[in-house]
Each structure stands twice: as C-alpha cells, then as structure tokens.
CSV table of C-alpha atoms and ligand atoms in Angstrom, one decimal:
chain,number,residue,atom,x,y,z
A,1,UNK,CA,0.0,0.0,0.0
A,2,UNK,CA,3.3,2.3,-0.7
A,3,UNK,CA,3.0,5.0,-3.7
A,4,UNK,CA,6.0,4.2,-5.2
A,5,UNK,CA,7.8,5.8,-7.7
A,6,UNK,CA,6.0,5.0,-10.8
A,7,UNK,CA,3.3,7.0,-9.2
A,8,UNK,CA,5.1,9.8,-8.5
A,9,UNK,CA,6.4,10.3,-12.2
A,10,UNK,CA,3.5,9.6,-13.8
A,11,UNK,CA,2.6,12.6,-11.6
A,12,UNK,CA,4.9,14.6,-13.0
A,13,UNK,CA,4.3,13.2,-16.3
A,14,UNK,CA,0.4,14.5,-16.5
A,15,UNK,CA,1.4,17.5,-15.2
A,16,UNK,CA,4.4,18.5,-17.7
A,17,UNK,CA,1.5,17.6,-20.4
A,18,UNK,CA,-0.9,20.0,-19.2
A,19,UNK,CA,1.7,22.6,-19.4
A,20,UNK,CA,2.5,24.8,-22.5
A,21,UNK,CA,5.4,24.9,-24.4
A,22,UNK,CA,8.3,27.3,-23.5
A,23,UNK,CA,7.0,26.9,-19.9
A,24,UNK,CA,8.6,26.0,-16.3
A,25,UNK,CA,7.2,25.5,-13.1
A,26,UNK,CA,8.7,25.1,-9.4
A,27,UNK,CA,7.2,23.6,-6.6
A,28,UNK,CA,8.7,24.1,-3.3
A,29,UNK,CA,9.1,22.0,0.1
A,30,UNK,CA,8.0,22.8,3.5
A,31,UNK,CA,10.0,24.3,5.8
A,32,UNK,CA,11.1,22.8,9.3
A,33,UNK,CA,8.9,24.9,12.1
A,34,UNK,CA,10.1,25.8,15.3
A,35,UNK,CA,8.5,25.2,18.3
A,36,UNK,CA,10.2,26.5,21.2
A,37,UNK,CA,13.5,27.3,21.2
A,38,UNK,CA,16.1,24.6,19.4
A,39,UNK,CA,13.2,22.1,19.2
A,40,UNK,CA,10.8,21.8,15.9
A,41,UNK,CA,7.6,20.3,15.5
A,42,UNK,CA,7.5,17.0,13.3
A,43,UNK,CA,8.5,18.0,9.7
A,44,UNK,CA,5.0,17.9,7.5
A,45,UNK,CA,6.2,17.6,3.6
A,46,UNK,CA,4.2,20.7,1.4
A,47,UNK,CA,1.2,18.7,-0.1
A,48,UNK,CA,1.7,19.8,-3.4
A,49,UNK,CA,5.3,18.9,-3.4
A,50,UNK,CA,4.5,15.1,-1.9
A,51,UNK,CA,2.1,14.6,-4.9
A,52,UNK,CA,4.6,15.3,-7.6
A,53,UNK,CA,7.4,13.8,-5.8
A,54,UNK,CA,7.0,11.4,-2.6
A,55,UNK,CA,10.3,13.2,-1.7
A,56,UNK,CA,10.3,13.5,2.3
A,57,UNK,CA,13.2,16.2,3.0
A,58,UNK,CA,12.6,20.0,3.7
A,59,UNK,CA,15.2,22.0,1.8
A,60,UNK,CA,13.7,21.1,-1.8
A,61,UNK,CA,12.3,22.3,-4.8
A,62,UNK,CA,11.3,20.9,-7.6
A,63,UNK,CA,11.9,22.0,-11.3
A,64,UNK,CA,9.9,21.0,-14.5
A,65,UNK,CA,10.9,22.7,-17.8
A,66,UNK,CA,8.7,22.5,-20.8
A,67,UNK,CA,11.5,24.0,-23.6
A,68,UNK,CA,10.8,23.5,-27.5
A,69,UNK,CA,8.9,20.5,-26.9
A,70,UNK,CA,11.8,18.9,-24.8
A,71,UNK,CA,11.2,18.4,-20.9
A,72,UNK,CA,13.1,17.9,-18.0
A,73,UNK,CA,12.7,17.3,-14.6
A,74,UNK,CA,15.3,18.5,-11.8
A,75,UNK,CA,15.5,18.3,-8.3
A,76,UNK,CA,17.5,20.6,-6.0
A,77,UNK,CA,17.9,19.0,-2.8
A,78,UNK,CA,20.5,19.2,0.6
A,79,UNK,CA,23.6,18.1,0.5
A,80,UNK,CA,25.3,14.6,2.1
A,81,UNK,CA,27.1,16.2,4.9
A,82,UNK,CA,28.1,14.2,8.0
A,83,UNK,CA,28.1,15.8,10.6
A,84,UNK,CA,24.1,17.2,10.1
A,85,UNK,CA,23.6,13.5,9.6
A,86,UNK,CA,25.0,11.9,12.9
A,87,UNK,CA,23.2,14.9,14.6
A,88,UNK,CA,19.8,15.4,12.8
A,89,UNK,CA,19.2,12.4,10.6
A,90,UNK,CA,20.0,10.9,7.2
A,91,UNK,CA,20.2,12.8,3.8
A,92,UNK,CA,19.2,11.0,0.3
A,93,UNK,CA,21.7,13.9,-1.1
A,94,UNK,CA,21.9,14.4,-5.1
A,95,UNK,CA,23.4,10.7,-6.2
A,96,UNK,CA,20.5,9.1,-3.8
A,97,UNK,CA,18.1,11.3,-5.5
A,98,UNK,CA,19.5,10.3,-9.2
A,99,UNK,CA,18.8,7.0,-7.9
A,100,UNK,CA,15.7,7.0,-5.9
A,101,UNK,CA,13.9,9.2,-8.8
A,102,UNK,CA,12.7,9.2,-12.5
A,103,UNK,CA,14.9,12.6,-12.7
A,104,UNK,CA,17.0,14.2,-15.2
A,105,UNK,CA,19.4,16.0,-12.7
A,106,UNK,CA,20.0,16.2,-8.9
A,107,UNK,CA,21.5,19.8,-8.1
A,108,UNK,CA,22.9,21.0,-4.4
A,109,UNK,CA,20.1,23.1,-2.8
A,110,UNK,CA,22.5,25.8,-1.9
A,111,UNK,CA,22.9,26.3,-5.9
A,112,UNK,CA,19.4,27.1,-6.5
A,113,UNK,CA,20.2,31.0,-6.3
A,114,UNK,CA,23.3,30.6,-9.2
A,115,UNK,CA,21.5,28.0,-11.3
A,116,UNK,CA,18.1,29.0,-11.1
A,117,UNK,CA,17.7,31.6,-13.6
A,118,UNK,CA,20.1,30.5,-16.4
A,119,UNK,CA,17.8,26.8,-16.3
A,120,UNK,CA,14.0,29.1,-16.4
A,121,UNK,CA,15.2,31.9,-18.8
A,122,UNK,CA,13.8,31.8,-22.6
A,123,UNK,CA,10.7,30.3,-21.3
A,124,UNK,CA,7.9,32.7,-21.4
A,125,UNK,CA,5.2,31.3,-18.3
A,126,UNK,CA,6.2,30.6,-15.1
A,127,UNK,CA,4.1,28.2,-12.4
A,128,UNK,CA,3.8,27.9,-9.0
A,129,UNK,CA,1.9,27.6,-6.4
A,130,UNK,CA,1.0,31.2,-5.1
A,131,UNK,CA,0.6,31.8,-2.0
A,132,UNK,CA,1.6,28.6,-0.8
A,133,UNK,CA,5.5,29.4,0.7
A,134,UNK,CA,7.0,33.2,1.3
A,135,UNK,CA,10.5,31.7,1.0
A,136,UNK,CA,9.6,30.3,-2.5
A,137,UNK,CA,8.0,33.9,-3.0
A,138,UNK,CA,11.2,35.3,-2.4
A,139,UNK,CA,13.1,32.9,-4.2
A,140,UNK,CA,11.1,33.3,-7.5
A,141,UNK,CA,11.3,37.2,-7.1
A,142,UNK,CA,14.8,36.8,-6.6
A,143,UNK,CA,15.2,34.7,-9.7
A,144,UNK,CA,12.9,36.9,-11.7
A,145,UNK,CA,15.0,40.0,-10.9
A,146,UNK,CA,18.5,38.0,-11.9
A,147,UNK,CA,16.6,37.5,-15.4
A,148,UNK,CA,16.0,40.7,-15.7
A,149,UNK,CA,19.4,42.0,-15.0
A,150,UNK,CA,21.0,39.7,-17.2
A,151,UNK,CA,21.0,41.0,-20.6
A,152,UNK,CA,24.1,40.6,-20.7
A,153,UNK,CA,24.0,36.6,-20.8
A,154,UNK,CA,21.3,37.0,-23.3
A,155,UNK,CA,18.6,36.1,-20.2
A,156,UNK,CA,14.6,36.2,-20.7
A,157,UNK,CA,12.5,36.7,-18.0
A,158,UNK,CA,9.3,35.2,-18.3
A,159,UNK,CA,6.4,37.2,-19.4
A,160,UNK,CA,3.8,35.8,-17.1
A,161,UNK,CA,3.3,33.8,-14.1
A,162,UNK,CA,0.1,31.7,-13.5
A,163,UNK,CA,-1.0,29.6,-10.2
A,164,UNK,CA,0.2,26.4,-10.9
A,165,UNK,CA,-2.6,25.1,-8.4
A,166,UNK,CA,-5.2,26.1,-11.1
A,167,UNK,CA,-3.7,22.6,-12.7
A,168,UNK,CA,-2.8,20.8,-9.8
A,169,UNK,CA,-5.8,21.6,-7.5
A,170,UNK,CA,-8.1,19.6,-10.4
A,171,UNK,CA,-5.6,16.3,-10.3
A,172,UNK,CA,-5.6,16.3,-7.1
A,173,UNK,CA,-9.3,15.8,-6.5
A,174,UNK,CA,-9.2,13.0,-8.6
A,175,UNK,CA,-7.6,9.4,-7.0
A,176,UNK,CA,-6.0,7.5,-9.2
A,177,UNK,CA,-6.6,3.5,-8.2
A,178,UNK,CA,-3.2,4.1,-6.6
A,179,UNK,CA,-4.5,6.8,-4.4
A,180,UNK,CA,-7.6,5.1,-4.0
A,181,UNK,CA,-5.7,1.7,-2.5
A,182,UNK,CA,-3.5,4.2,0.1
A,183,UNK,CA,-6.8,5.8,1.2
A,184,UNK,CA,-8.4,2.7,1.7
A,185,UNK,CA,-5.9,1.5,4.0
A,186,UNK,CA,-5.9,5.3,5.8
A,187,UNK,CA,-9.8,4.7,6.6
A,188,UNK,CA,-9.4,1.0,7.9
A,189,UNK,CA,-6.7,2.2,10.3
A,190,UNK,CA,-8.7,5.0,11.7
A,191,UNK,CA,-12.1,2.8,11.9
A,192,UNK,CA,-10.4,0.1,14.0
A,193,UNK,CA,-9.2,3.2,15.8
A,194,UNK,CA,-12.5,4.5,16.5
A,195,UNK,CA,-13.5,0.9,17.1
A,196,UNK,CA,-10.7,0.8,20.1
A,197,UNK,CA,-11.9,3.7,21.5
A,198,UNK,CA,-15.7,2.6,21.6
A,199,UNK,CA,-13.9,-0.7,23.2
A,200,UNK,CA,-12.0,1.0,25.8
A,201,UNK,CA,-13.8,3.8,26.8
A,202,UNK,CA,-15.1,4.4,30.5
A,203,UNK,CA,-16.8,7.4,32.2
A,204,UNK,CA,-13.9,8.9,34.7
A,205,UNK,CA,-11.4,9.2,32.2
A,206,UNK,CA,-9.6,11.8,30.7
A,207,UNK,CA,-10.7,13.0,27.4
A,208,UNK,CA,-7.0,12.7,26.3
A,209,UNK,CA,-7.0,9.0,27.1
A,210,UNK,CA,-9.3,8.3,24.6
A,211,UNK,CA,-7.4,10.0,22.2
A,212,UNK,CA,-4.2,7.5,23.4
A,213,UNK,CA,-6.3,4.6,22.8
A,214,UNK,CA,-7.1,6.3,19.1
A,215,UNK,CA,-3.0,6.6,18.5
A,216,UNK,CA,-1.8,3.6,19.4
A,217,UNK,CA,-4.4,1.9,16.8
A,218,UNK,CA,-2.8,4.6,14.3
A,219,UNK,CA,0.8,3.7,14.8
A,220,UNK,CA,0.2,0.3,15.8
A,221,UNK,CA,-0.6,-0.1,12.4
A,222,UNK,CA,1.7,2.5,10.1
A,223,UNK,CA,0.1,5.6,10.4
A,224,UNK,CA,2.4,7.2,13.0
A,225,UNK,CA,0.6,10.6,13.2
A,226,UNK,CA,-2.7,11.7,12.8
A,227,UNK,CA,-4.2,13.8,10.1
A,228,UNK,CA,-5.5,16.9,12.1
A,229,UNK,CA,-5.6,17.4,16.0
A,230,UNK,CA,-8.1,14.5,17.3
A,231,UNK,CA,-11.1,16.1,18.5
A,232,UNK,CA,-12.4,13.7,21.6
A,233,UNK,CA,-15.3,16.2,23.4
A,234,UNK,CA,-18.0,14.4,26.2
A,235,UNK,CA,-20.8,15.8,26.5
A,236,UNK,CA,-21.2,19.8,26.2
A,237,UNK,CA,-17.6,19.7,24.6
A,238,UNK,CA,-19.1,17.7,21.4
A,239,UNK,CA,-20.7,21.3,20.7
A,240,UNK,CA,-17.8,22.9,20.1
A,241,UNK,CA,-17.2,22.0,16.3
A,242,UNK,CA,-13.4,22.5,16.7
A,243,UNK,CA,-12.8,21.0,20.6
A,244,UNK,CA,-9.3,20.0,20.6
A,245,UNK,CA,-8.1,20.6,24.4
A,246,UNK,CA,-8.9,17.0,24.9
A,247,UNK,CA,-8.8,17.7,28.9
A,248,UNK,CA,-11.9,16.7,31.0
A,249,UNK,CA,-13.1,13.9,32.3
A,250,UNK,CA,-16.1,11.5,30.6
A,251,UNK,CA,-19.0,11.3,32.7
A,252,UNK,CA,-21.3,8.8,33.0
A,253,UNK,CA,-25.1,9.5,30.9
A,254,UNK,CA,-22.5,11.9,28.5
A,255,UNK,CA,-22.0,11.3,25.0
A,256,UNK,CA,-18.7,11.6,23.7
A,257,UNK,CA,-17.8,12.6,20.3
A,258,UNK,CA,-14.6,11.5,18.4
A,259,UNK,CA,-13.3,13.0,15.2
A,260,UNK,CA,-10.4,11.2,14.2
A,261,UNK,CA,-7.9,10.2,11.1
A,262,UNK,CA,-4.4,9.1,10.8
A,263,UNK,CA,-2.5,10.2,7.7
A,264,UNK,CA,-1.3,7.4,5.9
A,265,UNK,CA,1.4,7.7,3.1
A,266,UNK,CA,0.5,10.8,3.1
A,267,UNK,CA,-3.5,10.7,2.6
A,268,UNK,CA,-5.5,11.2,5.3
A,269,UNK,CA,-9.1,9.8,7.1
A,270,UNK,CA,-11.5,11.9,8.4
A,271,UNK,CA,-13.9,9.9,10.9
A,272,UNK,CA,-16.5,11.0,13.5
A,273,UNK,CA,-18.1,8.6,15.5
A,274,UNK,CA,-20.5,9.8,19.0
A,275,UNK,CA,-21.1,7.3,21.2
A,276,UNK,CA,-22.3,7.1,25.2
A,277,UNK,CA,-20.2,6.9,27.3
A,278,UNK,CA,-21.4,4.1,29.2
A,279,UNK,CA,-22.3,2.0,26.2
A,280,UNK,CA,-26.3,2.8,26.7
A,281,UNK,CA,-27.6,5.6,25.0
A,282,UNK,CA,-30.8,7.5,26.6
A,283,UNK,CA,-33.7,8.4,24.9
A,284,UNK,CA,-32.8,11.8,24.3
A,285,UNK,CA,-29.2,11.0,23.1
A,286,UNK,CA,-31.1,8.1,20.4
A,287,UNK,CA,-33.3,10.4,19.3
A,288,UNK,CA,-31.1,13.0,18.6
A,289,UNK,CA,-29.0,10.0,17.2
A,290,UNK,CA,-31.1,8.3,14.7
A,291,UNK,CA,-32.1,11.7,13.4
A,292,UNK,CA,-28.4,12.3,11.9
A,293,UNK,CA,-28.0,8.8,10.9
A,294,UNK,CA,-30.9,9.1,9.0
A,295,UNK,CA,-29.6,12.2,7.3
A,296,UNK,CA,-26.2,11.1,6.7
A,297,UNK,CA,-27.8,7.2,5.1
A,298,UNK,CA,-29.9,9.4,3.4
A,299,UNK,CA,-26.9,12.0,1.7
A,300,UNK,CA,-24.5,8.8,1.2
A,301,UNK,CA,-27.5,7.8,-1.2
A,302,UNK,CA,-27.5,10.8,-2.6
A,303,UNK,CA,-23.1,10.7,-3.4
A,304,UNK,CA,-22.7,9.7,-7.5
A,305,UNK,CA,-21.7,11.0,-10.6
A,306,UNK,CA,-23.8,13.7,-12.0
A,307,UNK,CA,-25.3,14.5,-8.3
A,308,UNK,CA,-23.8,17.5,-6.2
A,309,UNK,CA,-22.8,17.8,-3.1
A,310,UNK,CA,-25.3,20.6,-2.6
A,311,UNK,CA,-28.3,18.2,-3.3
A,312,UNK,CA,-27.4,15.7,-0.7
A,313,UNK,CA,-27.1,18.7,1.8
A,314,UNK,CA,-30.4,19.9,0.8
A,315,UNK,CA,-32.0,16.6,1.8
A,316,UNK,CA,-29.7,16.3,4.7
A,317,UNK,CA,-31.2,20.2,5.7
A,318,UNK,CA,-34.6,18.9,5.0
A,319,UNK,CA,-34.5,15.4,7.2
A,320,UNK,CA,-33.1,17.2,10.4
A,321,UNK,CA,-35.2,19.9,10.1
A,322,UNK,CA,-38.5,17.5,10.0
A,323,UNK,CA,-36.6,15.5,12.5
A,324,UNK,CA,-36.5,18.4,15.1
A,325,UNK,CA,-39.7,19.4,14.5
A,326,UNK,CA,-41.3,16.4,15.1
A,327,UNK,CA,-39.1,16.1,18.5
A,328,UNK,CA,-40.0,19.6,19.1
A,329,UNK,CA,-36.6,20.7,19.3
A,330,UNK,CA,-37.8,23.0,16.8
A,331,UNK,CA,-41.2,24.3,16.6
A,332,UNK,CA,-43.4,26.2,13.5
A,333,UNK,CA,-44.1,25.6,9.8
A,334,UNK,CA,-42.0,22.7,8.4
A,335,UNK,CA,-42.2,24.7,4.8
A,336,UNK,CA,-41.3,28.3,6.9
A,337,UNK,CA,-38.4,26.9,8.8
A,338,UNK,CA,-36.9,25.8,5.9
A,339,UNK,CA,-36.9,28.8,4.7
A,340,UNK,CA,-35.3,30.4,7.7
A,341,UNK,CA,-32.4,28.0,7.6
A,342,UNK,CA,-33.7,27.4,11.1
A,343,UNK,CA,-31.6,24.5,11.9
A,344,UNK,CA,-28.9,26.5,11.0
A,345,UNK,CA,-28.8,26.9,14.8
A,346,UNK,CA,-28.2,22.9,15.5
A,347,UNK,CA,-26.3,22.1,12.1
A,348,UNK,CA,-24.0,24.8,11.3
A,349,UNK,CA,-21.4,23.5,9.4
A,350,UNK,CA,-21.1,22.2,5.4
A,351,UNK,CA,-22.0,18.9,4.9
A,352,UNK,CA,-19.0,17.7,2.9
A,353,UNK,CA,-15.4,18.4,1.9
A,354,UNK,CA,-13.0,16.9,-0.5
A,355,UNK,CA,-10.4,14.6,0.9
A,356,UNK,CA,-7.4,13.9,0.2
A,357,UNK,CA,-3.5,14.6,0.8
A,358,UNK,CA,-5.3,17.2,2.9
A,359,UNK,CA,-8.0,16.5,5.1
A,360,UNK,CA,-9.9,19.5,3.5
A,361,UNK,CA,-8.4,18.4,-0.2
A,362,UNK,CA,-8.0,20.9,-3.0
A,363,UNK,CA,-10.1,21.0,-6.0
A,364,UNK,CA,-12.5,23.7,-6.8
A,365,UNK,CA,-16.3,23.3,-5.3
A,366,UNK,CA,-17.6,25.8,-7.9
A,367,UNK,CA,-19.7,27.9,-5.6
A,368,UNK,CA,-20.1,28.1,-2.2
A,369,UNK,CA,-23.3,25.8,-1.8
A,370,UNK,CA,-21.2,23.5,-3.4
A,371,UNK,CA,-22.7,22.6,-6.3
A,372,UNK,CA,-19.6,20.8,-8.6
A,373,UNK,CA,-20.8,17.8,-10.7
A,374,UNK,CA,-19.6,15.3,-9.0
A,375,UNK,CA,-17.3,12.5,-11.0
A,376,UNK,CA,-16.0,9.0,-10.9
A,377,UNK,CA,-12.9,9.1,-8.2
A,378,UNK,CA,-13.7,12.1,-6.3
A,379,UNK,CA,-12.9,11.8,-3.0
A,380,UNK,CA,-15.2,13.0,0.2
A,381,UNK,CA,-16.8,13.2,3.4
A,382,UNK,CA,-20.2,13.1,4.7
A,383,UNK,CA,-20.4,14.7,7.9
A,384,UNK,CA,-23.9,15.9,9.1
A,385,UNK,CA,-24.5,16.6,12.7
A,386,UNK,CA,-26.9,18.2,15.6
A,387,UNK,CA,-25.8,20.2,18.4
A,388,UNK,CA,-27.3,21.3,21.2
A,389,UNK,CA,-25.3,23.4,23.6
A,390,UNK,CA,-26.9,24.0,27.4
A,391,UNK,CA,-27.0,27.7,26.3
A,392,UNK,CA,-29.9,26.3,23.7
A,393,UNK,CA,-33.1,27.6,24.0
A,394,UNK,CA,-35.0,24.3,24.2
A,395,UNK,CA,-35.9,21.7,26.9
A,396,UNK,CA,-33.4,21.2,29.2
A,397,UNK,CA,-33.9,17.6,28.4
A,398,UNK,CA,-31.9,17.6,25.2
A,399,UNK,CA,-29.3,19.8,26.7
A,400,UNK,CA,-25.3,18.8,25.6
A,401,UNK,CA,-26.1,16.9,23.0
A,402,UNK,CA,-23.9,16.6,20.2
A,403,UNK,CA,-24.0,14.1,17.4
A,404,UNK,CA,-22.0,13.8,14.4
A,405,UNK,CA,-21.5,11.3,11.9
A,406,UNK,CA,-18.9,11.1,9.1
A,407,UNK,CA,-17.7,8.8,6.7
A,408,UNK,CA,-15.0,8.8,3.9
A,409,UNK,CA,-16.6,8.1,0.2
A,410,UNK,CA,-14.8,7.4,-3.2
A,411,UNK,CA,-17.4,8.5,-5.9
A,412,UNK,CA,-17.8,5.3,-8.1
A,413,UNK,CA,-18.9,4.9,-11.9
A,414,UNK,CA,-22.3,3.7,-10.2
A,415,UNK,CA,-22.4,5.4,-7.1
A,416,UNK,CA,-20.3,5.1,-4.2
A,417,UNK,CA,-18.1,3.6,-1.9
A,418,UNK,CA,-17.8,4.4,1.5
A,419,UNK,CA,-14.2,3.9,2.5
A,420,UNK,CA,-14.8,4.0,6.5
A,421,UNK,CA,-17.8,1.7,6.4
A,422,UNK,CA,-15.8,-0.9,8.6
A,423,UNK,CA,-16.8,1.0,12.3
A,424,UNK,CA,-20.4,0.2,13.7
A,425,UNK,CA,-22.8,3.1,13.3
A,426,UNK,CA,-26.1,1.9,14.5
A,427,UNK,CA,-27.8,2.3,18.0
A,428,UNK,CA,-27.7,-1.1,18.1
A,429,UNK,CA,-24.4,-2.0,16.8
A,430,UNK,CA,-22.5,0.1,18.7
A,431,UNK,CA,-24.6,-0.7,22.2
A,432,UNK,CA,-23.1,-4.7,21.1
A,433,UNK,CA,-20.0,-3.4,21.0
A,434,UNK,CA,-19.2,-1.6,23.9
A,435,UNK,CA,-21.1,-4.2,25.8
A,436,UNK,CA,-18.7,-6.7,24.7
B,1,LIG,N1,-12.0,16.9,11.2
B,1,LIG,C1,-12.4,18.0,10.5
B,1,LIG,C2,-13.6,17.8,9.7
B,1,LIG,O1,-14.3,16.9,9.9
B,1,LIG,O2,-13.8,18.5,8.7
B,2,MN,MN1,-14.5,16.3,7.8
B,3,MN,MN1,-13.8,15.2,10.8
C-alpha cells in the first residue's frame, strides 16, 4: 500500500502535459517549524510537493521545464554532509536522488540561487503555487529580478506567471486506483481506531486517554501521526465543532464525540463517531442520534456521478429539520423553517469536503453551496451533525447533546463507496460493541 515511484512520475508526467510549451514551473518544500526554542515540530512535507514527488526532506524544490517540446525534470535538494547527519538524521543527497527518482538531474540546494535563472530563462510562463511558501515567493522574485538583469547573458525573464494550483488543484481531486488503495488502508486504520476507543472507553477518564487509545491503533498499524488534531469532546464539549483541548473527564449519561484520522502515506481519514459513554444511549441522546444517521444514510445515497454535493445537503437540511420538529426541538411551519435555515442553529457546518492529501483536499467546489458535478474518483466526506449546547433555547432535556457522523466516500462509476464503512454506526451496533 506504498506509492512508489512510478506513481510519482506519472505525476509529473500528466502534469508536464498539461503545461504549455516554453514553460517551467517550481514547486517548493515545506520548511522545518520551530516550536520553542532549538526544538521543531514534526516535519510535514508541502502537499503539493509530496504529490509530484514522494520526496520527504525539507530544503527542496522541484523544477519542471517544458522548452521547444523537450522536458526535463530537476530536483535541488540538501547536501550529504556528516556531521548534520550523525546529529539530525540521514540525507538521500543528489546521487541518492539520481537514484531514488525518474529525474533528469540532482542539483545542491544551496545552488538554486546561481543556477536558477540560467535553467528558467527563454521560457515565457512561469508556475507555482502562489501563495503557498513566502521563502519560495522570495526565491522566485529573486530569480525573476537575476533574469531581468541579465542581458548581458542573453537572459529572458518570463512574461507571465500563472497559479500552478489552477492545474494541480483539479488532479488532485481525482484518485487514481493508486491513491484510491493508500486511502483505503488510511480509513481501515482510523475505523479500528475509533473501534478501540468505543472498546476501551469508561466514564472517569480523561478526554485525552481516549485519544491515546485512538493513537496507538494509528501507529500500531503504520500511520504514526494523525491527520489533524483529534477532537475527543463528552458531553457539552461535542458542541464545540473544533474542541481540541482534549482535557476533562467523561462522565457517566455523556456522549462523547470523536473525530479522528491518521494520515497514511500521506492521505488522510477523516472519521467522526458519537457514542455514550457508558455504552447505553438515553432516549434523548437516540433520538437526537437516529435523526443524523438518517440524514447522513440518506446523503450517502445521494453521493454519485452527475449528483452535487449541494443536493445531498439539501435533503440532509430537510431530514433534520422534520426530525427536530417532530421532536419539538424546533417548533413552526415545516415549509417556513426551511426557509429560515432554522436548523442553522443545531447544524451549522457544510455537509462535505474533498479529501485527500489534505483533510480539506483541494479542487474547486464551484460555488459556495457546493454545487460541482460530481465524477468517478472524487474523494469526500459526509459529515452531518446536531448540536445542542446548554446555552440552547430548548428543553433542558436535550441539553449537551452533540452528534455527528462522518464517513469517507470514493465516488464510483455507479455510485459510491464508502471507504470508513468498517466501524459500527447503528444504536444497536455500537450498544453490542461496547457491551462486549
Ligand atoms: N475533522 C475536520 C472535519 O471533519 O472536517
Ligand atoms: Mn471532515
Ligand atoms: Mn472530521
């Protein structure tokens, strides 16, 4: 379940095509982030620059050249140097790199300055991912003002400069099987992990121990880190959408919502599972419940090729707003409080985002009520919820309860397939479980 790689030039391949001729583009690699002090946080390759190369190591960039018809693919990377090595860990260097990589030529990062501009002058655009790194900013402003200076070698600069993720952003949303197999693998890690945590959960512990029980499952099984910060909230804490402190304790007759995916190889999983916290949900907390599964079975129905995202939310608006009404959560006209966007105040996040190398994935979602076509390998979630804060102004009774479901889908050529299917998300099923 590796990208190898084949993948990775292939990458490079489809993208050098979709360029013009007379073209160049250069793609940069993170940058190590301090912490505190002399200590950094775990190196996280730039997204873009994983997908095109699979190359791990900050201190990178990436050069395709597109020059009468000919391309070429170069790679500036660090240096071997021994004593960085014994302290701060190995180096693939430029003869590992030759090696390792479908590349033309492996070049010292600190060259890039010197060789930079003689390699992109005569071509006449210039891609890269704006916005995306100020040191590549600088770099490419740098190089830019070199080419203009240097008449005197008979230097071009490039006439204009286009967002490279106006390409990339668009192969990115769509998985290759390749992709698809990694992601796969991503969303059974992180549903046994969610299936640990239903196991081993028990009112008086910390939230934070659940979210122990969720990473050993991830790097028991390859995925060393998780994909964003694990959101484990019990009871009022599931209504806040981005809870991440992790630090009180479960109480009995709470539920407790988890929102949790390891990245692996790179791609990540995005799951949310709410369960009680003493394995018996009340009557309140199933009602509440079965309301969002109904909405999310319903939207997952909804998930295939020529559908939008924007329809399966609509149904998804309409199903928990009947849903409330008839629990009297909400109360009026079923027509007028649609209308209203009345439960707007219990559901107040999107329904669905792409998925990917990123947990919210690139690609363009046309319009803000999402409403791209949606296309055989897409990859995304489906994530409805209900949240009731004690602050609501409703009965008492339904206080601190906050539900969501989400799953992981791969749009299909008939339909879909939901990659996260192997965790329990029935009343019943997840009762049998923690019983167990
Ligand atoms: N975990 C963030 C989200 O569900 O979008
Ligand atoms: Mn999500
Ligand atoms: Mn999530």
């Amino acid at each position: 379940m590796m990208l190898t790689e084949t993948f990775f030039s292939a990458r490079r391949k489809a993208l050098l095509q979709q360029l013009p001729d007379n073209s160049a583009a250069i793609i940069f690699a993170a940058q190590e982030k301090t912490r505190s002090a002399d200590t950094e946080y775990h190196f996280r390759q730039n997204s873009y620059f994983y997908y095109l190369t699979g190359f791990n190591e900050p201190e990178s960039v990436l050069l395709l050249l597109k020059k009468d018809g000919a391309v070429q693919t170069i790679l500036f990377n660090r240096d071997k140097d021994k004593m960085q090595e014994i302290w701060h860990g190995r180096r693939l260097g430029q003869a590992g790199a030759l090696t390792n990589f479908e590349i033309d030529q492996a070049l010292s990062i600190n060259a890039l300055s010197d060789e930079l501009p003689a390699l992109v002058s005569g071509v006449e655009s210039l891609y890269s991912c704006h916005g995306e790194s100020a040191q590549g900013e600088l770099l490419i402003k740098e190089m830019l003002n070199s080419l203009r200076l240097g008449m005197k070698k008979n230097w071009r600069a490039p006439s204009v400069q286009i967002d490279l993720r106006l390409i990339l952003d668009d192969m990115r949303l769509f998985k290759t099987n390749a992709e698809v197999a990694v992601m796969r693998k991503a969303a059974k890690i992180s549903c046994d992990a969610h299936s640990r945590a239903m196991t081993f959960c028990q009112a008086g512990q910390f939230e934070y121990q659940l979210e122990a029980e969720i990473m050993h499952e991830f790097a028991s099984n390859g995925a060393r880190f998780a994909a964003y910060n694990t959101i484990v909230g019990g009871g009022e804490n599931a209504c806040i959408l981005h809870y991440t402190e992790n630090e009180s304790v479960l109480q009995d007759g709470d539920l407790v919502l988890i929102d949790a995916g390891c990245e692996y190889n790179g791609y990540a999983a995005d799951i949310t599972r709410t369960f009680p916290i003493n394995g018996k949900f009340s009557v309140e907390q199933k009602a509440i419940y079965e309301l969002v599964l109904k909405a999310q079975l319903a939207a997952i129905a909804l998930i295939k090729p020529s559908s939008t995202i924007k329809v399966a939310n609509d149904a998804v608006t309409s199903i928990l707003t009947q849903g409330l009404l008839d629990l009297g959560v909400l109360s009026g006209d079923f027509e007028q409080l649609l209308q209203d966007g009345a439960v707007k105040e219990f559901y107040m996040h999107g329904l669905s985002h792409w998925i990917g190398i990123d947990v919210h994935d690139v690609g363009d979602y046309i319009s803000s009520a999402r409403t791209r076509v949606l296309e055989p390998g897409m990859t995304l979630t489906i994530e409805p919820g209900i949240y009731i804060s004690q602050d609501s102004d409703v009965d008492p009774k339904w206080h601190s309860i906050g539900v969501r479901i989400e799953d992981d889908l791969l749009v299909t050529v008939d339909g879909n397939e939901v990659l996260t299917d192997s965790v329990v998300k029935t009343v019943a099923d997840i009762e049998t479980l923690m019983a167990s």
